[in-house]
Amino acid sequence: MQHRAAIFQANVSATRSAESLSTRAGGMDVRPGPAARTDTPALHFEKLPRRDQDILRTSSRRVGPRAWLDAVTWLVDARLHPKHLHPNARSSAVGVARDLARRMDYRRGIVLYDLKGTAARLKMSESNVKRHVSYFRELGVLVWVQHGSKRNLRLPDRRYTATATIYAATIPPVYDTAKGHRLRGEGYEATVIGVTEAGRELAVDRAVEKAAHKSGRRRLAPPSRGTGTYAPVLETRGRNTPTREARTQRRSPPRKSILGRRVTTSLYQTADRLARRLRPRHDWTRRARISDLSWVLIDKIAEGNGEQQLDQWLREISPALRVAYDWRPQRPHLYIAGQLRREFEHRQWEAERQAVEDEATAPNDAFRDAVAQARAKHTHTESPIVGGLSGVDDEMRAFLRLEAWAAYKQDGDPSLVIAAHEFLGPTAAAALFSAELVSRCLALASNSKSSRMALGTGS
């Protein structure tokens, strides 16, 4: 007790000396009021500027909704933000925080803003909700994952679709300092690995207070066991085979990835974590479920690609960068799987070609002379031109048109239409596939910049 009293006296003296120096612009030393239940006599806090309220620049660490709500309540009670000094502001802020916590992702603390829905549920004005969310960003307990935009995405069958604002729950360093937490890492990826000596003493004090509070409650008698006996019945199926053993016998072999790799638990967990972080950044992938998106990213992760490499790869294969139209795949995970297989086949083809070239014998002078003579002989010969569509019936035309549309919409593959345009000419290609599809495929081929997105041509 003497040691704790000495620590408290030292903190009080340090607080008084800090109060005389707290005239800096944008900063303030705050002493919690009598209604607040904090564990430190004084805290120093500065409002975060707008540029540091993003997930890539924040100094706050990530957290789940339950611990986040406790931290927000503590920070509001501590009255660190000047707008939370009024009791009405405190109750409104805690109400907004509880609404966000109920809708957060349990593991990552990711939540959609939903301004209108939050205001309707809390019976508050939208401007008031905006104000409290801005206070949370300045406190460092909310950071932007994606900024919303009112720009129309022009999705099929929808007149107007905007981009939602997405936030992530975080805990600022001032809270960890007050609680005596020891951290590993920096910024958003930091984690708690222990407590300091002061934090251990605070935890002991809280445990003593909690035990004293529980001891004052009315205790109820434990329920009686009764006089009956309970004997569990072993459920059996088939030829007296226990259910657990039957499940073991029916257990399926481990699943394989898109390219045939064995999927381990750690690999799938990594893919799930990255899929949750990457999907909000790419609008064209939002129709895919997290489970489907994580499954098609497993092969890339197994090859050693990290979050930045996957983000760059998704940008390279994005339809918005390759097509001049606002086209989005109906099932993005199938589109990504198609691009993944195409890259794999291209690498296999390159490896086989390289192996053949390594094993091949270098041509001699006689072979070179023969090749030169053959080229000179056929220099002025014309290649035969493919005839028109006279031999193609209506049923075959309809089948080819459906195949071309399916390849364009699902996989972004215009190779069939491009081949008809080159060999049959633009008029015959438009008559076979329609002028709209021909123009879209030509735009898709002309806007393809990446070498790995060669649209199945192997170049």
Short mmCIF file of C-alpha atoms in Angstrom, two decimals:
data_model
loop_
_atom_site.label_atom_id
_atom_site.label_comp_id
_atom_site.label_asym_id
_atom_site.label_seq_id
_atom_site.Cartn_x
_atom_site.Cartn_y
_atom_site.Cartn_z
CA MET A 1 0.00 0.00 0.00
CA GLN A 2 2.86 2.40 0.73
CA HIS A 3 4.32 1.67 -2.70
CA ARG A 4 0.99 2.43 -4.43
CA ALA A 5 0.58 5.62 -2.41
CA ALA A 6 4.03 6.75 -3.52
CA ILE A 7 3.17 6.07 -7.18
CA PHE A 8 -0.08 8.02 -6.87
CA GLN A 9 1.69 11.00 -5.23
CA ALA A 10 4.32 11.01 -7.98
CA ASN A 11 1.63 10.97 -10.68
CA VAL A 12 -0.22 13.86 -9.02
CA SER A 13 2.94 15.98 -8.84
CA ALA A 14 3.73 15.19 -12.48
CA THR A 15 0.20 16.17 -13.45
CA ARG A 16 0.44 19.53 -11.71
CA SER A 17 3.72 20.32 -13.44
CA ALA A 18 2.25 19.29 -16.81
CA GLU A 19 -0.82 21.50 -16.34
CA SER A 20 1.42 24.58 -16.30
CA LEU A 21 2.86 23.60 -19.72
CA SER A 22 -0.38 22.61 -21.47
CA THR A 23 -0.79 25.73 -23.60
CA ARG A 24 0.27 24.14 -26.90
CA ALA A 25 -2.12 24.54 -29.85
CA GLY A 26 -4.22 21.46 -30.49
CA GLY A 27 -3.24 19.71 -27.20
CA MET A 28 -4.74 19.62 -23.72
CA ASP A 29 -4.15 17.93 -20.36
CA VAL A 30 -7.41 16.51 -19.05
CA ARG A 31 -8.24 15.41 -15.52
CA PRO A 32 -11.23 13.03 -15.45
CA GLY A 33 -14.31 14.39 -13.70
CA PRO A 34 -15.94 12.84 -10.64
CA ALA A 35 -18.35 10.79 -12.81
CA ALA A 36 -15.53 9.15 -14.76
CA ARG A 37 -14.01 5.89 -13.58
CA THR A 38 -10.46 6.01 -14.90
CA ASP A 39 -7.28 4.47 -13.58
CA THR A 40 -4.84 7.35 -14.06
CA PRO A 41 -4.87 10.78 -12.41
CA ALA A 42 -4.09 12.71 -15.63
CA LEU A 43 -3.77 12.06 -19.36
CA HIS A 44 -2.38 14.09 -22.25
CA PHE A 45 -4.30 13.99 -25.51
CA GLU A 46 -4.08 15.70 -28.89
CA LYS A 47 -6.76 15.46 -31.55
CA LEU A 48 -5.63 13.47 -34.58
CA PRO A 49 -5.48 15.41 -37.88
CA ARG A 50 -7.50 14.15 -40.83
CA ARG A 51 -4.49 12.68 -42.63
CA ASP A 52 -3.79 10.33 -39.67
CA GLN A 53 -7.37 9.01 -39.54
CA ASP A 54 -6.72 6.40 -42.25
CA ILE A 55 -5.98 2.72 -41.70
CA LEU A 56 -2.59 3.04 -43.42
CA ARG A 57 -1.39 6.02 -41.32
CA THR A 58 -3.03 5.49 -37.94
CA SER A 59 -1.02 4.91 -34.78
CA SER A 60 -3.95 3.07 -33.13
CA ARG A 61 -4.10 -0.73 -33.02
CA ARG A 62 -6.91 -2.93 -34.34
CA VAL A 63 -9.42 -4.51 -31.95
CA GLY A 64 -12.67 -6.48 -31.84
CA PRO A 65 -16.07 -4.93 -31.07
CA ARG A 66 -16.29 -6.01 -27.40
CA ALA A 67 -12.92 -4.59 -26.30
CA TRP A 68 -13.50 -1.57 -28.55
CA LEU A 69 -16.77 -0.67 -26.84
CA ASP A 70 -15.11 -0.88 -23.41
CA ALA A 71 -12.29 1.40 -24.59
CA VAL A 72 -14.68 3.92 -26.16
CA THR A 73 -16.77 4.07 -22.97
CA TRP A 74 -13.62 4.62 -20.91
CA LEU A 75 -12.32 7.36 -23.22
CA VAL A 76 -15.69 9.13 -23.27
CA ASP A 77 -15.92 8.95 -19.46
CA ALA A 78 -12.38 10.34 -19.25
CA ARG A 79 -13.62 13.35 -21.29
CA LEU A 80 -10.50 13.48 -23.41
CA HIS A 81 -12.37 15.14 -26.26
CA PRO A 82 -13.60 18.65 -25.47
CA LYS A 83 -17.00 17.94 -27.07
CA HIS A 84 -17.67 15.09 -24.61
CA LEU A 85 -17.67 17.30 -21.52
CA HIS A 86 -21.46 17.67 -21.57
CA PRO A 87 -23.50 14.72 -20.19
CA ASN A 88 -25.85 14.75 -23.20
CA ALA A 89 -22.88 14.49 -25.56
CA ARG A 90 -21.58 11.51 -23.58
CA SER A 91 -24.88 9.59 -23.81
CA SER A 92 -25.20 10.28 -27.54
CA ALA A 93 -21.60 9.21 -28.21
CA VAL A 94 -22.02 5.94 -26.29
CA GLY A 95 -25.26 5.25 -28.19
CA VAL A 96 -23.52 5.69 -31.56
CA ALA A 97 -20.64 3.48 -30.39
CA ARG A 98 -23.02 0.69 -29.33
CA ASP A 99 -24.82 0.78 -32.68
CA LEU A 100 -21.51 0.47 -34.52
CA ALA A 101 -20.29 -2.33 -32.22
CA ARG A 102 -23.45 -4.38 -32.86
CA ARG A 103 -22.80 -4.32 -36.61
CA MET A 104 -19.01 -4.87 -36.54
CA ASP A 105 -17.20 -7.88 -37.85
CA TYR A 106 -16.38 -9.95 -34.75
CA ARG A 107 -12.75 -10.65 -35.66
CA ARG A 108 -11.55 -7.52 -37.44
CA GLY A 109 -13.91 -4.81 -36.19
CA ILE A 110 -14.82 -3.71 -39.73
CA VAL A 111 -18.19 -1.94 -40.03
CA LEU A 112 -20.20 -0.12 -42.69
CA TYR A 113 -20.98 3.48 -41.78
CA ASP A 114 -24.73 3.39 -42.68
CA LEU A 115 -25.37 7.02 -41.74
CA LYS A 116 -29.11 7.05 -42.48
CA GLY A 117 -29.73 3.72 -40.80
CA THR A 118 -27.81 4.71 -37.66
CA ALA A 119 -29.68 8.00 -37.39
CA ALA A 120 -33.03 6.21 -37.79
CA ARG A 121 -32.22 3.53 -35.21
CA LEU A 122 -30.98 6.03 -32.62
CA LYS A 123 -33.67 8.64 -33.46
CA MET A 124 -30.97 11.24 -33.99
CA SER A 125 -30.28 13.67 -36.79
CA GLU A 126 -27.75 12.68 -39.44
CA SER A 127 -25.62 15.72 -38.64
CA ASN A 128 -25.42 14.65 -34.98
CA VAL A 129 -24.30 11.13 -35.95
CA LYS A 130 -21.71 12.64 -38.32
CA ARG A 131 -20.44 14.85 -35.51
CA HIS A 132 -19.91 11.99 -33.05
CA VAL A 133 -18.23 9.80 -35.66
CA SER A 134 -15.82 12.65 -36.40
CA TYR A 135 -15.09 12.86 -32.65
CA PHE A 136 -14.31 9.13 -32.65
CA ARG A 137 -11.90 9.60 -35.56
CA GLU A 138 -10.17 12.45 -33.73
CA LEU A 139 -9.90 10.26 -30.61
CA GLY A 140 -8.30 7.50 -32.72
CA VAL A 141 -10.99 4.85 -32.09
CA LEU A 142 -12.27 4.81 -35.70
CA VAL A 143 -10.17 4.84 -38.88
CA TRP A 144 -11.15 4.88 -42.53
CA VAL A 145 -10.82 1.64 -44.48
CA GLN A 146 -12.49 3.15 -47.54
CA HIS A 147 -13.94 6.58 -48.19
CA GLY A 148 -17.46 6.52 -49.54
CA SER A 149 -18.36 8.20 -52.80
CA LYS A 150 -21.65 9.30 -54.34
CA ARG A 151 -20.35 8.51 -57.82
CA ASN A 152 -22.68 6.07 -59.58
CA LEU A 153 -21.12 2.64 -60.13
CA ARG A 154 -23.56 1.97 -63.00
CA LEU A 155 -24.33 -1.61 -62.03
CA PRO A 156 -26.67 -3.61 -64.26
CA ASP A 157 -30.40 -3.35 -63.43
CA ARG A 158 -29.74 -0.62 -60.85
CA ARG A 159 -30.36 3.04 -61.59
CA TYR A 160 -27.98 4.44 -58.96
CA THR A 161 -25.39 2.78 -56.72
CA ALA A 162 -22.84 4.68 -54.63
CA THR A 163 -19.81 3.47 -52.67
CA ALA A 164 -20.22 2.90 -48.93
CA THR A 165 -17.89 4.30 -46.27
CA ILE A 166 -16.16 1.57 -44.25
CA TYR A 167 -14.57 2.06 -40.82
CA ALA A 168 -12.31 -0.11 -38.67
CA ALA A 169 -12.37 -0.21 -34.86
CA THR A 170 -9.08 0.80 -33.20
CA ILE A 171 -7.70 1.65 -29.76
CA PRO A 172 -5.40 4.73 -29.46
CA PRO A 173 -2.04 4.66 -27.64
CA VAL A 174 -3.37 6.90 -24.84
CA TYR A 175 -5.68 4.08 -23.70
CA ASP A 176 -2.88 1.49 -23.70
CA THR A 177 -0.66 3.88 -21.75
CA ALA A 178 -3.35 4.45 -19.15
CA LYS A 179 -4.02 0.72 -18.78
CA GLY A 180 -0.33 -0.22 -18.70
CA HIS A 181 -0.41 -2.41 -21.82
CA ARG A 182 2.80 -3.64 -23.45
CA LEU A 183 2.56 -3.73 -27.24
CA ARG A 184 4.38 -5.56 -30.00
CA GLY A 185 4.50 -3.86 -33.39
CA GLU A 186 3.38 -0.43 -34.47
CA GLY A 187 0.27 1.15 -35.90
CA TYR A 188 -2.77 -0.84 -36.95
CA GLU A 189 -1.06 -4.26 -36.69
CA ALA A 190 0.18 -3.78 -33.09
CA THR A 191 -0.95 -6.37 -30.49
CA VAL A 192 -0.98 -6.50 -26.69
CA ILE A 193 1.60 -8.95 -25.29
CA GLY A 194 1.51 -8.08 -21.58
CA VAL A 195 1.25 -5.35 -18.96
CA THR A 196 3.69 -3.10 -17.14
CA GLU A 197 4.16 -2.98 -13.37
CA ALA A 198 1.70 -0.11 -13.08
CA GLY A 199 -0.75 -1.98 -15.29
CA ARG A 200 -0.43 -5.09 -13.12
CA GLU A 201 -1.25 -3.05 -10.02
CA LEU A 202 -4.27 -1.54 -11.75
CA ALA A 203 -5.47 -5.01 -12.77
CA VAL A 204 -5.10 -6.23 -9.17
CA ASP A 205 -7.09 -3.25 -7.88
CA ARG A 206 -9.87 -3.87 -10.42
CA ALA A 207 -9.99 -7.56 -9.48
CA VAL A 208 -10.26 -6.67 -5.77
CA GLU A 209 -13.06 -4.19 -6.44
CA LYS A 210 -14.90 -6.70 -8.63
CA ALA A 211 -14.61 -9.42 -5.95
CA ALA A 212 -15.88 -7.03 -3.27
CA HIS A 213 -18.80 -6.05 -5.49
CA LYS A 214 -19.71 -9.70 -6.06
CA SER A 215 -19.45 -10.53 -2.36
CA GLY A 216 -22.16 -7.97 -1.58
CA ARG A 217 -24.66 -9.66 -3.87
CA ARG A 218 -27.30 -12.03 -2.62
CA ARG A 219 -26.17 -15.62 -3.01
CA LEU A 220 -28.61 -18.28 -4.13
CA ALA A 221 -28.51 -21.90 -3.10
CA PRO A 222 -27.07 -24.25 -5.72
CA PRO A 223 -29.62 -26.41 -7.54
CA SER A 224 -30.15 -29.89 -6.14
CA ARG A 225 -29.07 -32.89 -8.15
CA GLY A 226 -32.33 -34.75 -7.55
CA THR A 227 -32.86 -38.43 -6.90
CA GLY A 228 -33.07 -39.69 -10.44
CA THR A 229 -30.17 -41.26 -12.32
CA TYR A 230 -29.02 -40.23 -15.76
CA ALA A 231 -27.40 -42.68 -18.11
CA PRO A 232 -26.45 -41.34 -21.56
CA VAL A 233 -27.61 -43.49 -24.45
CA LEU A 234 -25.07 -44.11 -27.19
CA GLU A 235 -26.69 -43.44 -30.54
CA THR A 236 -25.94 -46.10 -33.13
CA ARG A 237 -26.56 -46.34 -36.84
CA GLY A 238 -26.30 -49.15 -39.32
CA ARG A 239 -24.63 -52.29 -37.99
CA ASN A 240 -24.23 -51.13 -34.39
CA THR A 241 -21.68 -48.50 -35.45
CA PRO A 242 -21.40 -45.51 -33.07
CA THR A 243 -22.22 -42.15 -34.61
CA ARG A 244 -18.76 -40.71 -33.96
CA GLU A 245 -17.07 -43.66 -35.62
CA ALA A 246 -19.47 -43.46 -38.55
CA ARG A 247 -18.62 -39.77 -39.03
CA THR A 248 -14.91 -40.63 -38.98
CA GLN A 249 -15.42 -43.24 -41.69
CA ARG A 250 -17.39 -40.81 -43.86
CA ARG A 251 -14.83 -38.01 -43.51
CA SER A 252 -13.87 -36.68 -46.92
CA PRO A 253 -10.25 -36.13 -47.96
CA PRO A 254 -8.80 -32.59 -47.64
CA ARG A 255 -9.88 -30.19 -50.35
CA LYS A 256 -7.59 -28.89 -53.05
CA SER A 257 -7.11 -25.34 -54.26
CA ILE A 258 -7.88 -24.06 -57.76
CA LEU A 259 -4.47 -25.23 -59.02
CA GLY A 260 -4.48 -28.48 -57.02
CA ARG A 261 -2.55 -27.45 -53.91
CA ARG A 262 -3.36 -28.95 -50.52
CA VAL A 263 -5.15 -26.36 -48.39
CA THR A 264 -3.96 -26.22 -44.77
CA THR A 265 -5.68 -24.44 -41.90
CA SER A 266 -3.04 -21.73 -41.61
CA LEU A 267 -3.09 -21.11 -45.37
CA TYR A 268 -6.87 -20.73 -45.42
CA GLN A 269 -6.85 -18.44 -42.38
CA THR A 270 -4.31 -16.19 -44.09
CA ALA A 271 -6.41 -16.14 -47.26
CA ASP A 272 -9.53 -15.31 -45.26
CA ARG A 273 -7.77 -12.45 -43.47
CA LEU A 274 -6.43 -10.95 -46.72
CA ALA A 275 -9.77 -11.40 -48.51
CA ARG A 276 -11.51 -9.36 -45.81
CA ARG A 277 -8.95 -6.60 -46.21
CA LEU A 278 -8.83 -6.60 -50.03
CA ARG A 279 -12.51 -6.85 -50.93
CA PRO A 280 -13.42 -3.32 -49.70
CA ARG A 281 -10.62 -1.86 -51.86
CA HIS A 282 -11.88 -3.35 -55.15
CA ASP A 283 -15.47 -2.53 -56.07
CA TRP A 284 -15.74 -5.24 -58.73
CA THR A 285 -15.09 -8.02 -56.15
CA ARG A 286 -17.87 -7.06 -53.71
CA ARG A 287 -20.38 -9.47 -55.22
CA ALA A 288 -18.19 -12.38 -54.13
CA ARG A 289 -18.52 -13.86 -50.66
CA ILE A 290 -15.50 -13.80 -48.37
CA SER A 291 -15.27 -17.61 -48.42
CA ASP A 292 -15.27 -17.71 -52.25
CA LEU A 293 -12.79 -14.84 -52.57
CA SER A 294 -10.41 -16.33 -50.02
CA TRP A 295 -10.50 -19.70 -51.79
CA VAL A 296 -9.35 -18.28 -55.15
CA LEU A 297 -6.53 -16.34 -53.43
CA ILE A 298 -5.01 -19.42 -51.78
CA ASP A 299 -2.73 -20.29 -54.72
CA LYS A 300 -1.31 -16.77 -54.88
CA ILE A 301 -0.64 -16.80 -51.14
CA ALA A 302 1.00 -20.24 -51.39
CA GLU A 303 3.36 -18.81 -54.04
CA GLY A 304 4.57 -16.23 -51.49
CA ASN A 305 2.50 -13.19 -52.47
CA GLY A 306 1.65 -10.78 -49.66
CA GLU A 307 -1.09 -8.20 -49.29
CA GLN A 308 0.58 -5.61 -51.53
CA GLN A 309 1.27 -8.12 -54.31
CA LEU A 310 -2.32 -9.39 -54.20
CA ASP A 311 -3.67 -5.85 -54.24
CA GLN A 312 -1.54 -5.01 -57.29
CA TRP A 313 -2.58 -8.24 -59.04
CA LEU A 314 -6.29 -7.56 -58.48
CA ARG A 315 -5.81 -4.08 -59.92
CA GLU A 316 -4.09 -5.52 -62.99
CA ILE A 317 -6.89 -7.99 -63.73
CA SER A 318 -9.65 -5.51 -62.88
CA PRO A 319 -12.17 -5.15 -65.73
CA ALA A 320 -12.42 -1.42 -65.05
CA LEU A 321 -8.78 -0.94 -66.08
CA ARG A 322 -8.98 -3.14 -69.17
CA VAL A 323 -12.37 -2.21 -70.65
CA ALA A 324 -13.77 1.19 -71.46
CA TYR A 325 -17.24 0.09 -70.32
CA ASP A 326 -18.54 -0.21 -66.76
CA TRP A 327 -18.60 -3.98 -66.92
CA ARG A 328 -18.51 -6.05 -63.73
CA PRO A 329 -18.47 -9.88 -63.55
CA GLN A 330 -21.58 -11.45 -62.06
CA ARG A 331 -19.44 -13.92 -60.09
CA PRO A 332 -16.04 -12.31 -59.40
CA HIS A 333 -14.48 -15.42 -57.84
CA LEU A 334 -15.02 -17.37 -61.09
CA TYR A 335 -13.49 -14.50 -63.04
CA ILE A 336 -10.43 -14.51 -60.75
CA ALA A 337 -10.18 -18.32 -60.98
CA GLY A 338 -10.19 -18.07 -64.79
CA GLN A 339 -7.36 -15.54 -64.76
CA LEU A 340 -5.46 -17.71 -62.29
CA ARG A 341 -5.73 -20.79 -64.52
CA ARG A 342 -4.76 -18.77 -67.58
CA GLU A 343 -1.59 -17.52 -65.86
CA PHE A 344 -0.77 -21.06 -64.71
CA GLU A 345 -1.21 -22.48 -68.23
CA HIS A 346 0.93 -19.69 -69.65
CA ARG A 347 3.72 -20.47 -67.17
CA GLN A 348 3.51 -24.15 -68.03
CA TRP A 349 3.70 -23.37 -71.73
CA GLU A 350 6.71 -21.12 -71.17
CA ALA A 351 8.44 -23.83 -69.10
CA GLU A 352 7.82 -26.47 -71.77
CA ARG A 353 9.01 -24.18 -74.54
CA GLN A 354 12.14 -23.33 -72.58
CA ALA A 355 12.79 -27.02 -71.91
CA VAL A 356 12.45 -27.82 -75.63
CA GLU A 357 14.79 -24.99 -76.54
CA ASP A 358 17.36 -26.16 -74.00
CA GLU A 359 17.28 -29.72 -75.36
CA ALA A 360 17.21 -28.70 -79.02
CA THR A 361 20.30 -28.93 -81.19
CA ALA A 362 21.64 -25.72 -82.67
CA PRO A 363 20.94 -25.46 -86.45
CA ASN A 364 23.88 -25.89 -88.82
CA ASP A 365 24.74 -23.82 -91.88
CA ALA A 366 22.90 -26.10 -94.30
CA PHE A 367 19.67 -25.77 -92.32
CA ARG A 368 19.95 -21.99 -92.24
CA ASP A 369 20.47 -21.87 -96.01
CA ALA A 370 17.42 -24.07 -96.59
CA VAL A 371 15.25 -21.86 -94.39
CA ALA A 372 16.42 -18.72 -96.19
CA GLN A 373 15.62 -20.25 -99.60
CA ALA A 374 12.15 -21.35 -98.47
CA ARG A 375 11.35 -17.89 -97.14
CA ALA A 376 12.54 -16.25 -100.35
CA LYS A 377 10.42 -18.66 -102.42
CA HIS A 378 7.19 -17.97 -100.53
CA THR A 379 7.63 -14.26 -100.04
CA HIS A 380 5.11 -13.23 -102.72
CA THR A 381 2.58 -16.02 -102.17
CA GLU A 382 -0.72 -15.03 -100.69
CA SER A 383 -2.34 -16.97 -97.84
CA PRO A 384 -5.81 -18.35 -98.52
CA ILE A 385 -8.63 -16.27 -97.21
CA VAL A 386 -11.31 -17.89 -95.15
CA GLY A 387 -14.69 -17.86 -96.85
CA GLY A 388 -17.86 -16.21 -95.61
CA LEU A 389 -20.62 -17.58 -93.43
CA SER A 390 -22.46 -19.47 -96.14
CA GLY A 391 -21.67 -22.83 -94.56
CA VAL A 392 -22.81 -21.86 -91.04
CA ASP A 393 -26.48 -22.53 -90.26
CA ASP A 394 -28.66 -20.51 -87.84
CA GLU A 395 -28.31 -23.01 -85.00
CA MET A 396 -24.52 -22.90 -85.15
CA ARG A 397 -24.56 -19.08 -85.29
CA ALA A 398 -26.71 -18.89 -82.16
CA PHE A 399 -24.43 -21.34 -80.36
CA LEU A 400 -21.27 -19.40 -81.27
CA ARG A 401 -22.87 -16.12 -80.21
CA LEU A 402 -23.84 -17.53 -76.79
CA GLU A 403 -20.35 -18.96 -76.29
CA ALA A 404 -18.75 -15.63 -77.18
CA TRP A 405 -20.99 -13.65 -74.80
CA ALA A 406 -20.38 -16.13 -71.97
CA ALA A 407 -16.60 -15.96 -72.46
CA TYR A 408 -16.69 -12.16 -72.47
CA LYS A 409 -18.95 -11.70 -69.42
CA GLN A 410 -17.62 -14.42 -67.12
CA ASP A 411 -13.91 -14.60 -67.99
CA GLY A 412 -13.24 -11.41 -69.95
CA ASP A 413 -12.01 -13.53 -72.89
CA PRO A 414 -12.58 -11.96 -76.36
CA SER A 415 -10.35 -14.42 -78.25
CA LEU A 416 -13.21 -16.03 -80.24
CA VAL A 417 -14.54 -12.71 -81.50
CA ILE A 418 -11.07 -11.32 -82.18
CA ALA A 419 -10.18 -14.40 -84.27
CA ALA A 420 -13.37 -14.03 -86.35
CA HIS A 421 -12.66 -10.32 -86.81
CA GLU A 422 -9.14 -11.01 -88.09
CA PHE A 423 -9.90 -13.95 -90.41
CA LEU A 424 -13.46 -13.22 -91.60
CA GLY A 425 -13.37 -9.46 -91.53
CA PRO A 426 -15.37 -6.89 -89.54
CA THR A 427 -18.59 -7.30 -91.56
CA ALA A 428 -18.79 -11.07 -91.18
CA ALA A 429 -17.80 -10.89 -87.49
CA ALA A 430 -20.55 -8.34 -86.79
CA ALA A 431 -23.10 -10.49 -88.62
CA LEU A 432 -22.06 -13.54 -86.62
CA PHE A 433 -21.62 -12.08 -83.11
CA SER A 434 -23.44 -8.68 -83.32
CA ALA A 435 -21.76 -5.31 -83.69
CA GLU A 436 -22.03 -4.53 -79.95
CA LEU A 437 -20.07 -7.62 -78.87
CA VAL A 438 -17.42 -7.03 -81.56
CA SER A 439 -16.89 -3.43 -80.41
CA ARG A 440 -16.64 -4.48 -76.74
CA CYS A 441 -14.14 -7.25 -77.48
CA LEU A 442 -12.01 -4.91 -79.59
CA ALA A 443 -12.00 -2.39 -76.75
CA LEU A 444 -11.08 -5.14 -74.27
CA ALA A 445 -8.16 -6.29 -76.43
CA SER A 446 -6.89 -2.76 -77.10
CA ASN A 447 -7.00 -1.75 -73.41
CA SER A 448 -5.09 -4.78 -72.18
CA LYS A 449 -1.74 -3.37 -70.96
CA SER A 450 -0.40 -6.12 -68.75
CA SER A 451 1.76 -8.86 -70.19
CA ARG A 452 0.28 -11.45 -67.85
CA MET A 453 -3.24 -10.56 -69.07
CA ALA A 454 -2.72 -11.64 -72.65
CA LEU A 455 -6.30 -12.85 -72.99
CA GLY A 456 -5.34 -16.41 -73.62
CA THR A 457 -3.15 -15.63 -76.64
CA GLY A 458 0.00 -16.90 -74.93
CA SER A 459 1.92 -13.67 -75.54
#
